Short mmCIF file of C-alpha atoms and ligand atoms in Angstrom, two decimals:
data_model
loop_
_atom_site.label_atom_id
_atom_site.label_comp_id
_atom_site.label_asym_id
_atom_site.label_seq_id
_atom_site.Cartn_x
_atom_site.Cartn_y
_atom_site.Cartn_z
CA MET A 1 -63.13 -189.02 134.21
CA LEU A 2 -61.80 -187.70 137.38
CA VAL A 3 -61.96 -184.29 138.60
CA ASP A 4 -58.91 -183.55 141.73
CA THR A 5 -60.54 -180.44 142.99
CA SER A 6 -57.84 -179.77 144.77
CA GLU A 7 -55.54 -178.99 141.97
CA CYS A 8 -58.07 -176.84 140.07
CA ILE A 9 -57.47 -173.13 139.86
CA GLY A 10 -60.85 -172.15 138.56
CA CYS A 11 -59.50 -170.51 135.49
CA LYS A 12 -62.32 -171.94 133.46
CA ALA A 13 -60.54 -172.78 130.42
CA CYS A 14 -62.56 -176.15 130.55
CA GLU A 15 -65.89 -174.07 130.04
CA VAL A 16 -64.42 -172.18 127.26
CA ALA A 17 -63.00 -175.62 125.41
CA CYS A 18 -66.46 -177.24 125.86
CA LYS A 19 -68.59 -174.21 124.37
CA GLN A 20 -65.98 -174.27 121.43
CA TRP A 21 -65.93 -177.89 120.61
CA ASN A 22 -69.72 -178.49 120.84
CA LEU A 23 -70.40 -175.14 119.05
CA ASN A 24 -72.59 -173.76 122.07
CA GLU A 25 -73.20 -170.19 122.16
CA ALA A 26 -71.61 -167.77 124.98
CA ARG A 27 -74.53 -166.46 126.79
CA ILE A 28 -74.81 -163.03 128.87
CA ASN A 29 -76.13 -164.15 132.00
CA GLN A 30 -77.26 -163.00 135.14
CA GLU A 31 -74.70 -161.92 137.15
CA PRO A 32 -74.53 -164.46 140.15
CA GLY A 33 -72.35 -161.97 142.63
CA THR A 34 -69.16 -164.49 142.29
CA TYR A 35 -66.45 -164.84 139.99
CA GLN A 36 -68.92 -168.01 138.79
CA SER A 37 -69.53 -167.18 135.11
CA HIS A 38 -72.94 -168.69 134.87
CA PRO A 39 -75.18 -169.26 137.57
CA HIS A 40 -76.22 -172.99 136.69
CA LEU A 41 -75.90 -175.15 133.85
CA ASP A 42 -78.34 -174.56 131.08
CA ALA A 43 -78.92 -176.26 127.48
CA GLU A 44 -76.07 -174.82 126.22
CA THR A 45 -73.70 -174.35 129.08
CA TRP A 46 -72.53 -178.23 129.48
CA THR A 47 -69.67 -177.33 131.86
CA LEU A 48 -69.42 -175.04 134.67
CA ILE A 49 -66.77 -174.34 137.40
CA ARG A 50 -69.10 -173.85 140.48
CA PHE A 51 -67.48 -171.16 143.20
CA VAL A 52 -68.08 -171.84 146.91
CA GLU A 53 -66.85 -169.11 148.67
CA ARG A 54 -66.59 -169.49 152.57
CA THR A 55 -65.02 -168.77 155.72
CA ASN A 56 -62.83 -171.46 156.89
CA ASP A 57 -61.95 -173.12 160.21
CA GLN A 58 -59.15 -170.51 160.70
CA GLY A 59 -61.58 -167.64 159.84
CA GLU A 60 -60.06 -167.12 156.71
CA VAL A 61 -61.77 -166.70 153.59
CA GLU A 62 -61.12 -169.20 150.95
CA TRP A 63 -62.66 -170.59 147.54
CA LEU A 64 -63.78 -174.03 146.31
CA PHE A 65 -63.87 -175.00 143.05
CA GLN A 66 -66.16 -177.87 141.53
CA LYS A 67 -66.16 -178.53 137.58
CA HIS A 68 -69.96 -179.28 137.22
CA ASN A 69 -71.59 -181.47 134.56
CA CYS A 70 -73.37 -184.61 133.70
CA MET A 71 -72.49 -187.23 135.87
CA HIS A 72 -72.90 -190.08 133.52
CA CYS A 73 -74.64 -192.06 136.13
CA THR A 74 -74.90 -195.80 135.90
CA GLU A 75 -78.68 -195.49 137.02
CA ALA A 76 -79.59 -192.43 135.42
CA GLY A 77 -82.76 -190.60 136.64
CA CYS A 78 -82.86 -188.95 133.04
CA VAL A 79 -82.70 -192.10 131.08
CA THR A 80 -85.59 -193.73 133.24
CA ALA A 81 -87.79 -190.75 132.77
CA CYS A 82 -87.25 -190.18 128.80
CA PRO A 83 -90.20 -191.11 127.24
CA THR A 84 -88.53 -191.13 123.60
CA ASP A 85 -85.78 -193.27 124.31
CA ALA A 86 -83.31 -190.07 123.34
CA LEU A 87 -81.13 -190.76 126.41
CA GLN A 88 -79.48 -194.13 126.72
CA TYR A 89 -76.94 -195.69 128.45
CA GLY A 90 -73.73 -195.82 125.73
CA LYS A 91 -70.58 -197.29 125.27
CA TYR A 92 -67.67 -196.08 128.15
CA GLY A 93 -70.25 -195.24 131.04
CA VAL A 94 -71.40 -192.09 128.77
CA VAL A 95 -75.33 -191.40 128.76
CA THR A 96 -75.83 -190.39 125.43
CA LEU A 97 -78.30 -187.75 124.27
CA ASP A 98 -79.74 -188.13 120.46
CA GLN A 99 -81.54 -184.61 120.04
CA GLU A 100 -83.33 -185.61 116.79
CA LYS A 101 -85.66 -188.00 119.15
CA CYS A 102 -85.86 -185.39 121.99
CA ILE A 103 -89.37 -183.61 122.08
CA GLY A 104 -88.37 -181.16 124.78
CA CYS A 105 -90.95 -182.55 127.61
CA ALA A 106 -88.11 -181.82 130.00
CA TYR A 107 -89.15 -184.64 132.31
CA CYS A 108 -85.27 -185.21 132.53
CA GLU A 109 -84.71 -181.93 134.10
CA GLN A 110 -87.24 -183.13 136.58
CA ALA A 111 -85.60 -186.51 137.16
CA CYS A 112 -81.88 -185.58 137.31
CA PRO A 113 -80.73 -185.34 140.96
CA PHE A 114 -77.60 -182.88 139.80
CA ASP A 115 -79.46 -180.07 137.76
CA ALA A 116 -77.09 -181.14 134.99
CA ILE A 117 -79.31 -181.48 131.81
CA HIS A 118 -81.89 -178.62 130.72
CA VAL A 119 -84.30 -177.80 127.67
CA ASP A 120 -83.25 -174.82 125.63
CA ARG A 121 -86.47 -172.72 125.96
CA ASN A 122 -85.59 -169.66 123.78
CA PRO A 123 -87.79 -170.30 120.57
CA PHE A 124 -85.11 -168.67 118.46
CA ASN A 125 -82.50 -170.93 119.09
CA PRO A 126 -81.79 -173.65 116.32
CA ARG A 127 -82.03 -175.95 119.09
CA ALA A 128 -85.19 -174.94 120.55
CA GLN A 129 -87.28 -177.28 122.87
CA LYS A 130 -84.09 -179.76 122.61
CA ALA A 131 -82.21 -181.18 125.78
CA GLY A 132 -78.75 -180.20 126.34
CA LYS A 133 -76.01 -181.83 128.30
CA CYS A 134 -72.35 -182.89 128.61
CA THR A 135 -71.46 -185.79 125.97
CA LEU A 136 -68.30 -186.68 127.82
CA CYS A 137 -67.07 -185.51 124.20
CA TYR A 138 -68.72 -188.95 122.73
CA ASP A 139 -67.68 -187.91 119.11
CA ARG A 140 -64.15 -187.38 120.35
CA ILE A 141 -63.52 -190.30 122.59
CA THR A 142 -64.79 -192.80 119.78
CA MET A 143 -62.13 -191.40 117.50
CA GLY A 144 -59.32 -191.98 120.33
CA MET A 145 -59.03 -188.44 121.52
CA GLN A 146 -59.38 -186.90 124.84
CA PRO A 147 -62.70 -185.00 126.13
CA ALA A 148 -62.16 -181.28 125.15
CA CYS A 149 -62.10 -180.27 129.02
CA VAL A 150 -59.06 -182.78 129.70
CA LYS A 151 -57.30 -181.86 126.85
CA THR A 152 -57.13 -178.11 127.93
CA CYS A 153 -56.97 -178.00 131.50
CA PRO A 154 -53.40 -176.57 132.53
CA THR A 155 -53.23 -178.34 135.87
CA ASP A 156 -54.11 -181.64 134.43
CA CYS A 157 -56.46 -182.05 137.29
CA ILE A 158 -58.88 -183.54 134.91
CA LYS A 159 -58.12 -187.20 134.27
CA PHE A 160 -59.60 -189.20 131.73
CA GLY A 161 -59.23 -193.09 131.23
CA ASP A 162 -60.36 -196.78 133.01
CA ARG A 163 -62.66 -196.19 135.62
CA ASP A 164 -61.19 -198.60 138.01
CA ALA A 165 -57.63 -197.16 137.64
CA LEU A 166 -59.10 -193.83 138.62
CA ILE A 167 -60.90 -195.18 141.66
CA GLU A 168 -57.68 -196.41 142.49
CA TRP A 169 -55.69 -193.18 141.77
CA GLY A 170 -58.23 -191.18 143.44
CA ARG A 171 -58.16 -193.12 146.77
CA GLN A 172 -54.56 -192.71 146.71
CA ARG A 173 -54.85 -188.73 146.47
CA VAL A 174 -57.51 -188.77 149.32
CA GLU A 175 -54.87 -190.41 151.57
CA GLU A 176 -52.16 -188.04 150.44
CA LEU A 177 -54.59 -184.97 151.15
CA LYS A 178 -55.46 -186.30 154.69
CA ALA A 179 -51.76 -186.70 155.65
CA ARG A 180 -51.09 -182.78 154.50
CA GLY A 181 -53.92 -182.01 156.79
CA PHE A 182 -57.30 -182.03 154.65
CA LYS A 183 -58.80 -184.00 157.04
CA ASN A 184 -62.20 -184.04 155.08
CA ALA A 185 -60.79 -185.30 151.65
CA ASN A 186 -63.04 -187.57 150.12
CA LEU A 187 -63.58 -189.71 147.15
CA TYR A 188 -67.00 -189.02 145.31
CA GLY A 189 -69.38 -190.53 142.99
CA VAL A 190 -67.65 -194.49 143.51
CA ASP A 191 -71.03 -195.83 144.73
CA GLN A 192 -73.63 -193.19 144.04
CA LEU A 193 -76.33 -194.38 141.94
CA GLY A 194 -74.89 -197.14 140.84
CA GLY A 195 -71.35 -195.62 140.51
CA LEU A 196 -70.77 -191.91 138.45
CA HIS A 197 -68.41 -191.86 135.41
CA GLU A 198 -67.69 -188.46 136.76
CA LEU A 199 -65.42 -188.92 140.08
CA TYR A 200 -64.29 -186.50 142.09
CA VAL A 201 -61.42 -185.63 144.63
CA LEU A 202 -63.16 -183.61 146.98
CA LEU A 203 -61.81 -181.64 150.08
CA GLU A 204 -64.69 -180.88 151.94
CA PRO A 205 -67.88 -183.16 152.05
CA PRO A 206 -69.88 -183.20 149.02
CA GLU A 207 -72.81 -181.15 150.42
CA VAL A 208 -70.35 -178.01 150.85
CA TYR A 209 -70.29 -178.02 147.10
CA GLY A 210 -73.99 -178.65 146.43
CA LEU A 211 -73.50 -182.24 145.70
CA PRO A 212 -76.37 -184.81 146.93
CA ALA A 213 -74.42 -187.07 149.54
CA ASN A 214 -76.67 -189.68 148.35
CA PRO A 215 -78.92 -189.10 145.19
CA LYS A 216 -81.49 -191.12 144.13
CA ILE A 217 -84.14 -191.50 141.52
CA SER A 218 -87.78 -190.22 142.47
CA THR A 219 -90.18 -192.99 143.37
CA TRP A 220 -92.37 -190.63 140.80
CA THR A 221 -89.91 -191.32 138.14
CA LYS A 222 -89.65 -194.85 138.60
CA LEU A 223 -93.65 -194.93 138.68
CA TRP A 224 -93.59 -193.12 135.60
CA LYS A 225 -91.14 -195.48 133.77
CA TYR A 226 -92.44 -198.61 135.06
CA ALA A 227 -96.30 -198.05 135.51
CA VAL A 228 -97.45 -195.26 133.54
CA GLN A 229 -95.59 -195.38 130.41
CA PRO A 230 -96.26 -199.19 129.75
CA LEU A 231 -99.85 -198.46 130.36
CA GLY A 232 -99.96 -195.41 128.10
CA LYS A 233 -98.43 -197.67 125.37
CA LEU A 234 -100.97 -200.33 126.12
CA ALA A 235 -103.56 -197.73 125.99
CA VAL A 236 -102.25 -196.32 122.70
CA GLY A 237 -102.10 -200.19 121.31
CA ALA A 238 -105.59 -200.92 122.53
CA GLY A 239 -106.80 -198.00 120.79
CA ILE A 240 -105.04 -198.56 117.19
CA PHE A 241 -106.20 -202.42 117.76
CA GLY A 242 -110.12 -201.21 118.30
CA LEU A 243 -109.79 -198.82 115.40
CA ALA A 244 -108.50 -201.64 113.25
CA VAL A 245 -111.23 -204.22 114.45
CA ASN A 246 -113.85 -201.43 113.52
CA TRP A 247 -112.64 -200.56 109.97
CA VAL A 248 -112.95 -204.32 109.35
CA ALA A 249 -116.23 -204.31 110.86
CA ALA A 250 -117.47 -201.30 108.84
CA ARG A 251 -115.74 -202.57 105.61
CA ARG A 252 -117.40 -206.10 105.93
CA ALA A 253 -121.11 -204.58 106.60
CA PHE A 254 -120.45 -202.13 103.60
CA LEU A 255 -119.47 -205.16 101.16
CA GLN A 256 -122.32 -206.95 102.13
CA GLY A 257 -124.52 -203.92 101.80
CA GLU A 258 -123.21 -203.89 98.27
CA ALA A 259 -123.33 -207.48 97.75
CA ALA A 260 -127.27 -207.50 98.63
CA GLY A 261 -127.81 -204.21 96.68
CA HIS A 262 -126.66 -205.88 93.41
CA GLY A 263 -128.73 -209.24 93.99
CA ALA A 264 -131.66 -207.35 94.54
CA GLY A 265 -130.95 -205.32 91.67
CA ASP A 266 -130.38 -208.27 89.43
CA HIS A 267 -133.49 -209.93 90.74
CA ALA A 268 -135.31 -206.63 89.41
CA ALA A 269 -133.71 -206.95 86.27
CA GLY A 270 -135.09 -210.53 85.42
CA GLN A 271 -138.39 -209.80 86.17
CA PRO A 272 -140.90 -209.96 82.96
S1 SF4 B 1 -76.40 -186.45 135.99
FE1 SF4 B 1 -78.51 -186.08 135.48
S2 SF4 B 1 -78.58 -185.76 133.10
FE2 SF4 B 1 -76.33 -186.73 133.88
S3 SF4 B 1 -76.79 -189.16 133.40
FE3 SF4 B 1 -76.97 -188.39 135.57
S4 SF4 B 1 -79.37 -188.26 135.54
FE4 SF4 B 1 -78.94 -187.95 133.57
S1 SF4 B 2 -59.45 -176.07 133.21
FE1 SF4 B 2 -59.02 -177.31 134.74
S2 SF4 B 2 -57.90 -175.68 136.56
FE2 SF4 B 2 -59.11 -174.72 134.91
S3 SF4 B 2 -61.13 -174.72 135.54
FE3 SF4 B 2 -61.45 -176.45 134.38
S4 SF4 B 2 -60.69 -178.02 135.97
FE4 SF4 B 2 -60.25 -175.83 136.72
#
């Protein structure tokens, strides 16, 4: 997917289409003090138009919009952190989430450099203690349909298709924008975290939109995945093995005791 932010008009039709298709509740949120609808993404808000209000070089107030959601990273912090494999790399570059396997530990929340996945902490919600995030409309695209946000966008600024073709299109668009005077125009997502599956044509550097220029999976997340988790699994395996050995030894001792008891009884019964 590629979002050309220079064409986004901030109408939020994509937000509504996302909620509608995924049966996510509309929520009354804390007023963020701008025209932005929610302060941030949450377990039932998987797509959000972020409003950046600022004064430009000409001293004019202007808005920049960024459609924010899961980036479907090629090297995803959330997949690395998840202890139950609820998060996995799926087809078409989609990072899939199986809510049945999710235990609500929220390690993915901590590991995501984009604040794009959240656990529902409302105990009255049917999906309580389950993570939620953009699925890239996996259910739609596997049926040959476009994601709901792409289908609904009135300016066609959300494009869906082959990643290489989108990168090519994005590079040309950046050149076009630069020629029109947007000297900071850039294409975001080509190389970050092995390549994002949500690309952006931005008018300003990524940091202006709150996007990290060089996102990383933290060392702690990698340690957790490649050292602590295997050790934990080894410890559980060793514990189960120890219990099994203990059970076999106890059973053998019991049977030997039984046999000895019977032998003594027979002997006693044979006495005059
Ligand atoms: S943006 Fe966050 S939630 Fe989405 S794949 Fe990357 S790490 Fe996971
Ligand atoms: S539907 Fe398109 S134009 Fe409207 S807010 Fe979403 S991305 Fe922007």
